PDB file of C-alpha atoms in Angstrom:
ATOM      1  CA  MET A 198      -1.947-130.974 205.148  1.00  0.00           C
ATOM      2  CA  GLU A 199      -0.577-129.214 208.256  1.00  0.00           C
ATOM      3  CA  SER A 200       0.882-132.490 209.441  1.00  0.00           C
ATOM      4  CA  ALA A 201       2.622-132.957 206.144  1.00  0.00           C
ATOM      5  CA  LYS A 202       4.198-129.360 206.257  1.00  0.00           C
ATOM      6  CA  SER A 203       5.479-130.022 209.804  1.00  0.00           C
ATOM      7  CA  THR A 204       6.982-133.335 208.763  1.00  0.00           C
ATOM      8  CA  GLY A 205       8.769-131.688 205.864  1.00  0.00           C
ATOM      9  CA  LYS A 206      10.119-128.956 208.026  1.00  0.00           C
ATOM     10  CA  ALA A 207      11.398-131.364 210.609  1.00  0.00           C
ATOM     11  CA  THR A 208      13.109-133.333 207.888  1.00  0.00           C
ATOM     12  CA  LYS A 209      14.864-130.253 206.508  1.00  0.00           C
ATOM     13  CA  ILE A 210      16.008-129.293 209.995  1.00  0.00           C
ATOM     14  CA  LEU A 211      17.376-132.784 210.545  1.00  0.00           C
ATOM     15  CA  LEU A 212      19.352-132.747 207.230  1.00  0.00           C
ATOM     16  CA  ILE A 213      20.837-129.371 208.145  1.00  0.00           C
ATOM     17  CA  VAL A 214      21.961-130.695 211.477  1.00  0.00           C
ATOM     18  CA  ILE A 215      23.524-133.770 209.901  1.00  0.00           C
ATOM     19  CA  VAL A 216      25.391-131.566 207.371  1.00  0.00           C
ATOM     20  CA  VAL A 217      26.727-129.302 210.000  1.00  0.00           C
ATOM     21  CA  ILE A 218      28.004-132.230 212.117  1.00  0.00           C
ATOM     22  CA  ALA A 219      29.593-133.785 209.129  1.00  0.00           C
ATOM     23  CA  MET A 220      31.395-130.583 208.250  1.00  0.00           C
ATOM     24  CA  ALA A 221      32.594-130.118 211.817  1.00  0.00           C
ATOM     25  CA  LEU A 222      33.983-133.641 211.954  1.00  0.00           C
ATOM     26  CA  ALA A 223      35.738-133.306 208.630  1.00  0.00           C
ATOM     27  CA  GLY A 224      37.622-130.268 209.868  1.00  0.00           C
ATOM     28  CA  LEU A 225      39.020-132.037 212.845  1.00  0.00           C
ATOM     29  CA  THR A 226      41.525-134.119 210.847  1.00  0.00           C
ATOM     30  CA  TYR A 227      43.766-131.055 210.371  1.00  0.00           C
ATOM     31  CA  TYR A 228      44.012-129.570 213.809  1.00  0.00           C
ATOM     32  CA  PHE A 229      42.520-131.874 216.465  1.00  0.00           C
ATOM     33  CA  TYR A 230      45.799-133.419 217.697  1.00  0.00           C
ATOM     34  CA  ASN A 231      47.320-130.118 218.631  1.00  0.00           C
ATOM     35  CA  GLN A 232      44.143-129.100 220.532  1.00  0.00           C
ATOM     36  CA  VAL A 233      44.528-132.265 222.559  1.00  0.00           C
ATOM     37  CA  GLN A 234      47.972-131.111 223.613  1.00  0.00           C
ATOM     38  CA  ASN A 235      46.451-128.011 225.155  1.00  0.00           C
ATOM     39  CA  ILE A 236      44.651-130.013 227.842  1.00  0.00           C
ATOM     40  CA  LYS A 237      47.776-132.323 228.344  1.00  0.00           C
ATOM     41  CA  LYS A 238      49.660-129.443 229.877  1.00  0.00           C
ATOM     42  CA  ASN A 239      47.959-130.064 233.175  1.00  0.00           C
ATOM     43  CA  PRO A 240      46.135-133.340 232.741  1.00  0.00           C
ATOM     44  CA  ASN A 241      44.487-135.416 235.453  1.00  0.00           C
ATOM     45  CA  ILE A 242      46.157-138.613 234.749  1.00  0.00           C
ATOM     46  CA  VAL A 243      43.903-141.444 235.723  1.00  0.00           C
ATOM     47  CA  SER A 244      44.679-144.936 236.982  1.00  0.00           C
ATOM     48  CA  GLN A 245      44.769-147.967 234.759  1.00  0.00           C
ATOM     49  CA  ALA A 246      41.773-149.268 236.573  1.00  0.00           C
ATOM     50  CA  GLU A 247      39.727-146.232 235.551  1.00  0.00           C
ATOM     51  CA  VAL A 248      41.115-146.429 231.955  1.00  0.00           C
ATOM     52  CA  GLU A 249      39.748-150.053 231.718  1.00  0.00           C
ATOM     53  CA  HIS A 250      36.392-148.948 233.265  1.00  0.00           C
ATOM     54  CA  ILE A 251      35.913-146.091 230.941  1.00  0.00           C
ATOM     55  CA  VAL A 252      36.928-148.082 227.884  1.00  0.00           C
ATOM     56  CA  SER A 253      34.473-150.862 228.902  1.00  0.00           C
ATOM     57  CA  ARG A 254      31.629-148.267 229.149  1.00  0.00           C
ATOM     58  CA  VAL A 255      32.440-146.471 225.866  1.00  0.00           C
ATOM     59  CA  GLY A 256      32.863-149.760 224.159  1.00  0.00           C
ATOM     60  CA  GLN A 257      29.192-150.446 224.671  1.00  0.00           C
ATOM     61  CA  LEU A 258      28.339-147.245 222.684  1.00  0.00           C
ATOM     62  CA  ILE A 259      30.872-147.430 219.809  1.00  0.00           C
ATOM     63  CA  ASP A 260      33.384-149.771 218.345  1.00  0.00           C
ATOM     64  CA  LEU A 261      36.821-149.102 219.706  1.00  0.00           C
ATOM     65  CA  PRO A 262      40.305-150.047 218.399  1.00  0.00           C
ATOM     66  CA  LYS A 263      41.164-153.465 219.792  1.00  0.00           C
ATOM     67  CA  GLU A 264      44.937-153.406 219.577  1.00  0.00           C
ATOM     68  CA  GLU A 265      45.585-150.281 221.459  1.00  0.00           C
ATOM     69  CA  THR A 266      44.937-148.831 225.021  1.00  0.00           C
ATOM     70  CA  PRO A 267      43.989-145.193 224.847  1.00  0.00           C
ATOM     71  CA  THR A 268      45.402-142.307 226.762  1.00  0.00           C
ATOM     72  CA  LEU A 269      42.718-141.019 228.979  1.00  0.00           C
ATOM     73  CA  TYR A 270      42.280-137.397 230.244  1.00  0.00           C
ATOM     74  CA  THR A 271      39.769-135.535 232.265  1.00  0.00           C
ATOM     75  CA  VAL A 272      38.355-132.146 231.334  1.00  0.00           C
ATOM     76  CA  GLN A 273      39.042-129.934 234.476  1.00  0.00           C
ATOM     77  CA  ASP A 274      38.325-126.462 233.163  1.00  0.00           C
ATOM     78  CA  LYS A 275      35.888-126.301 230.199  1.00  0.00           C
ATOM     79  CA  GLU A 276      36.339-122.526 229.913  1.00  0.00           C
ATOM     80  CA  LYS A 277      39.886-123.139 228.603  1.00  0.00           C
ATOM     81  CA  LEU A 278      38.467-125.279 225.752  1.00  0.00           C
ATOM     82  CA  LYS A 279      35.407-123.336 224.829  1.00  0.00           C
ATOM     83  CA  ASP A 280      36.991-121.674 221.778  1.00  0.00           C
ATOM     84  CA  GLN A 281      38.037-125.042 220.385  1.00  0.00           C
ATOM     85  CA  LEU A 282      35.360-126.535 218.157  1.00  0.00           C
ATOM     86  CA  PHE A 283      35.866-130.183 219.070  1.00  0.00           C
ATOM     87  CA  PHE A 284      35.511-129.356 222.677  1.00  0.00           C
ATOM     88  CA  ALA A 285      32.789-126.791 222.429  1.00  0.00           C
ATOM     89  CA  ASN A 286      30.210-128.931 224.223  1.00  0.00           C
ATOM     90  CA  ALA A 287      32.595-130.488 226.734  1.00  0.00           C
ATOM     91  CA  GLN A 288      31.821-130.154 230.394  1.00  0.00           C
ATOM     92  CA  ASN A 289      34.127-130.551 233.434  1.00  0.00           C
ATOM     93  CA  GLY A 290      34.374-134.252 234.263  1.00  0.00           C
ATOM     94  CA  ASP A 291      34.147-135.380 230.641  1.00  0.00           C
ATOM     95  CA  LYS A 292      36.675-137.954 229.602  1.00  0.00           C
ATOM     96  CA  ILE A 293      38.770-137.755 226.471  1.00  0.00           C
ATOM     97  CA  LEU A 294      40.126-140.931 225.010  1.00  0.00           C
ATOM     98  CA  VAL A 295      43.031-140.542 222.507  1.00  0.00           C
ATOM     99  CA  TYR A 296      43.960-143.459 220.360  1.00  0.00           C
ATOM    100  CA  ILE A 297      47.205-142.401 218.781  1.00  0.00           C
ATOM    101  CA  LYS A 298      47.942-145.421 216.532  1.00  0.00           C
ATOM    102  CA  ALA A 299      44.255-145.558 215.316  1.00  0.00           C
ATOM    103  CA  LYS A 300      44.304-141.717 214.975  1.00  0.00           C
ATOM    104  CA  LYS A 301      40.963-141.411 216.762  1.00  0.00           C
ATOM    105  CA  ALA A 302      39.663-139.275 219.726  1.00  0.00           C
ATOM    106  CA  ILE A 303      36.416-139.448 221.719  1.00  0.00           C
ATOM    107  CA  VAL A 304      34.811-137.174 224.268  1.00  0.00           C
ATOM    108  CA  TYR A 305      32.642-139.133 226.689  1.00  0.00           C
ATOM    109  CA  ARG A 306      30.320-137.927 229.470  1.00  0.00           C
ATOM    110  CA  PRO A 307      30.322-140.527 232.307  1.00  0.00           C
ATOM    111  CA  LYS A 308      27.424-139.095 234.289  1.00  0.00           C
ATOM    112  CA  ASP A 309      25.029-139.390 231.213  1.00  0.00           C
ATOM    113  CA  ASN A 310      26.825-142.378 229.656  1.00  0.00           C
ATOM    114  CA  LYS A 311      26.857-140.752 226.322  1.00  0.00           C
ATOM    115  CA  LEU A 312      29.391-139.744 223.577  1.00  0.00           C
ATOM    116  CA  ILE A 313      29.789-136.015 223.163  1.00  0.00           C
ATOM    117  CA  ASN A 314      32.146-136.017 220.138  1.00  0.00           C
ATOM    118  CA  VAL A 315      34.102-138.470 218.027  1.00  0.00           C
ATOM    119  CA  GLY A 316      36.654-137.473 215.481  1.00  0.00           C
ATOM    120  CA  PRO A 317      39.897-138.382 213.616  1.00  0.00           C
ATOM    121  CA  ILE A 318      43.287-136.991 214.577  1.00  0.00           C
ATOM    122  CA  THR A 319      46.381-136.159 212.567  1.00  0.00           C
ATOM    123  CA  ILE A 320      49.687-136.912 214.327  1.00  0.00           C
ATOM    124  CA  ASP A 321      52.102-134.125 214.640  1.00  0.00           C
ATOM    125  CA  PRO A 322      55.529-135.706 215.369  1.00  0.00           C
ATOM    126  CA  LYS A 323      56.479-132.752 217.530  1.00  0.00           C
ATOM    127  CA  SER A 324      53.425-133.467 219.859  1.00  0.00           C
ATOM    128  CA  LEU A 325      54.312-137.145 220.411  1.00  0.00           C
ATOM    129  CA  PRO A 326      56.156-138.251 223.697  1.00  0.00           C
ATOM    130  CA  GLN A 327      59.774-137.392 223.178  1.00  0.00           C
ATOM    131  CA  VAL A 328      62.150-140.469 223.769  1.00  0.00           C
ATOM    132  CA  ALA A 329      65.795-139.360 224.133  1.00  0.00           C
ATOM    133  CA  LEU A 330      68.429-142.010 223.746  1.00  0.00           C
ATOM    134  CA  ILE A 331      71.485-141.617 225.991  1.00  0.00           C
ATOM    135  CA  ASP A 332      74.754-143.248 224.968  1.00  0.00           C
ATOM    136  CA  ALA A 333      75.910-145.459 227.843  1.00  0.00           C
ATOM    137  CA  GLY A 334      78.132-147.693 225.763  1.00  0.00           C
ATOM    138  CA  GLY A 335      75.526-149.370 223.529  1.00  0.00           C
ATOM    139  CA  ASP A 336      74.485-149.191 219.882  1.00  0.00           C
ATOM    140  CA  LEU A 337      72.452-145.997 219.475  1.00  0.00           C
ATOM    141  CA  ASN A 338      71.571-146.551 215.777  1.00  0.00           C
ATOM    142  CA  ALA A 339      70.199-150.090 216.451  1.00  0.00           C
ATOM    143  CA  MET A 340      68.297-148.907 219.435  1.00  0.00           C
ATOM    144  CA  THR A 341      66.846-145.876 217.606  1.00  0.00           C
ATOM    145  CA  LYS A 342      65.606-148.139 214.792  1.00  0.00           C
ATOM    146  CA  LYS A 343      64.217-150.719 217.184  1.00  0.00           C
ATOM    147  CA  ILE A 344      62.123-148.257 219.157  1.00  0.00           C
ATOM    148  CA  ALA A 345      60.878-146.392 216.082  1.00  0.00           C
ATOM    149  CA  ASP A 346      59.883-149.649 214.453  1.00  0.00           C
ATOM    150  CA  LYS A 347      58.077-150.933 217.494  1.00  0.00           C
ATOM    151  CA  PHE A 348      56.308-147.740 218.317  1.00  0.00           C
ATOM    152  CA  PRO A 349      55.357-145.987 214.982  1.00  0.00           C
ATOM    153  CA  ASP A 350      53.190-142.895 215.405  1.00  0.00           C
ATOM    154  CA  THR A 351      53.513-143.332 219.188  1.00  0.00           C
ATOM    155  CA  VAL A 352      56.863-141.669 220.103  1.00  0.00           C
ATOM    156  CA  SER A 353      59.474-139.404 218.546  1.00  0.00           C
ATOM    157  CA  VAL A 354      62.939-140.830 219.033  1.00  0.00           C
ATOM    158  CA  SER A 355      66.214-138.919 219.109  1.00  0.00           C
ATOM    159  CA  ALA A 356      69.835-139.798 220.183  1.00  0.00           C
ATOM    160  CA  THR A 357      70.813-136.663 222.139  1.00  0.00           C
ATOM    161  CA  ALA A 358      73.580-137.077 224.653  1.00  0.00           C
ATOM    162  CA  ILE A 359      76.328-139.201 226.169  1.00  0.00           C
ATOM    163  CA  ALA A 360      75.919-140.541 229.794  1.00  0.00           C
ATOM    164  CA  LYS A 361      78.274-138.718 232.176  1.00  0.00           C
ATOM    165  CA  ASN A 362      78.806-141.864 234.262  1.00  0.00           C
ATOM    166  CA  ARG A 363      78.289-144.581 231.627  1.00  0.00           C
ATOM    167  CA  ASN A 364      80.398-147.050 233.587  1.00  0.00           C
ATOM    168  CA  SER A 365      77.899-146.972 236.470  1.00  0.00           C
ATOM    169  CA  ILE A 366      74.995-147.944 234.173  1.00  0.00           C
ATOM    170  CA  LYS A 367      74.965-151.711 233.969  1.00  0.00           C
ATOM    171  CA  GLN A 368      71.951-152.329 231.751  1.00  0.00           C
ATOM    172  CA  VAL A 369      69.567-150.631 229.333  1.00  0.00           C
ATOM    173  CA  THR A 370      67.587-148.340 231.678  1.00  0.00           C
ATOM    174  CA  VAL A 371      64.272-146.553 230.796  1.00  0.00           C
ATOM    175  CA  VAL A 372      63.442-143.441 232.825  1.00  0.00           C
ATOM    176  CA  ASP A 373      59.942-141.862 232.910  1.00  0.00           C
ATOM    177  CA  VAL A 374      61.222-138.251 233.323  1.00  0.00           C
ATOM    178  CA  THR A 375      57.835-136.429 233.772  1.00  0.00           C
ATOM    179  CA  GLY A 376      56.130-139.160 235.895  1.00  0.00           C
ATOM    180  CA  GLN A 377      53.327-139.262 233.374  1.00  0.00           C
ATOM    181  CA  SER A 378      54.518-141.882 230.960  1.00  0.00           C
ATOM    182  CA  GLY A 379      54.839-144.896 233.230  1.00  0.00           C
ATOM    183  CA  GLU A 380      52.954-147.363 231.022  1.00  0.00           C
ATOM    184  CA  LEU A 381      54.808-146.314 227.904  1.00  0.00           C
ATOM    185  CA  ALA A 382      58.124-146.615 229.706  1.00  0.00           C
ATOM    186  CA  LYS A 383      57.300-150.180 230.751  1.00  0.00           C
ATOM    187  CA  GLN A 384      56.331-151.067 227.245  1.00  0.00           C
ATOM    188  CA  ILE A 385      59.558-149.652 225.793  1.00  0.00           C
ATOM    189  CA  ALA A 386      61.638-151.485 228.494  1.00  0.00           C
ATOM    190  CA  ALA A 387      59.973-154.721 227.714  1.00  0.00           C
ATOM    191  CA  GLU A 388      60.670-154.383 223.986  1.00  0.00           C
ATOM    192  CA  VAL A 389      64.368-153.368 224.270  1.00  0.00           C
ATOM    193  CA  GLY A 390      65.115-155.882 227.129  1.00  0.00           C
ATOM    194  CA  GLY A 391      65.759-153.098 229.678  1.00  0.00           C
ATOM    195  CA  ALA A 392      64.422-152.062 233.045  1.00  0.00           C
ATOM    196  CA  VAL A 393      62.463-149.028 234.173  1.00  0.00           C
ATOM    197  CA  GLY A 394      64.375-147.051 236.788  1.00  0.00           C
ATOM    198  CA  PRO A 395      65.046-143.636 238.278  1.00  0.00           C
ATOM    199  CA  LEU A 396      67.409-141.095 236.643  1.00  0.00           C
ATOM    200  CA  PRO A 397      70.977-142.375 237.310  1.00  0.00           C
ATOM    201  CA  ALA A 398      72.976-140.310 239.784  1.00  0.00           C
ATOM    202  CA  GLY A 399      74.687-137.376 238.304  1.00  0.00           C
ATOM    203  CA  GLU A 400      72.638-137.528 235.017  1.00  0.00           C
ATOM    204  CA  LEU A 401      70.464-134.712 233.688  1.00  0.00           C
ATOM    205  CA  ALA A 402      67.479-135.155 231.353  1.00  0.00           C
ATOM    206  CA  PRO A 403      67.581-133.348 228.010  1.00  0.00           C
ATOM    207  CA  GLU A 404      65.154-130.604 227.752  1.00  0.00           C
ATOM    208  CA  GLY A 405      61.735-131.556 226.435  1.00  0.00           C
ATOM    209  CA  ALA A 406      62.351-135.361 226.884  1.00  0.00           C
ATOM    210  CA  ASN A 407      59.538-137.381 228.353  1.00  0.00           C
ATOM    211  CA  ILE A 408      61.369-140.650 228.512  1.00  0.00           C
ATOM    212  CA  LEU A 409      65.098-141.435 228.479  1.00  0.00           C
ATOM    213  CA  VAL A 410      66.574-144.729 227.318  1.00  0.00           C
ATOM    214  CA  TYR A 411      70.155-145.258 228.552  1.00  0.00           C
ATOM    215  CA  VAL A 412      71.588-147.485 225.864  1.00  0.00           C
ATOM    216  CA  LYS A 413      74.026-150.046 227.220  1.00  0.00           C
TER     217      LYS A 413
END
């Protein structure tokens, strides 16, 4: 009899825990993406080799999107995240995988090889990497459409300025302004038939831009 009561109590506790977890995950859809942006202000950007290593380990624990490489961040100061529900159990050293196209995020603890949290994300266009198109004598409208079509839910595109020295720019040039979007800059350059390069001499990057595309 006592054993039956204990079993029933354990079952109730388990059901309560499952319900609480389900409710927490459901709430993530509305605000999680903006929370991720808080840790992106000073992220520890990791190497491509580490991205592949972490993805390989996490992929043994959960099915991951196959057509997308995630952006990977490292939690450096858990105290800054303690008031955010999704990161409540995060510890320094945890890895955060963000799949923008798949609208999915994962918190993973390498030292224990376990998932801490998994949830959906809603994309806020204002939070996406900002790609500014600069007129260097090319077709801005066609380039805007091409990048937007090739990178949906990945970047926010705007045509913002005219190059000061357009004659010195000989081809479509993609510039990683912040130094933190190198892989994305390469992907854009490959799609538009351009080359990744430094900011052309005499040019200034528009405020808030992560990547510049000089359209030739």
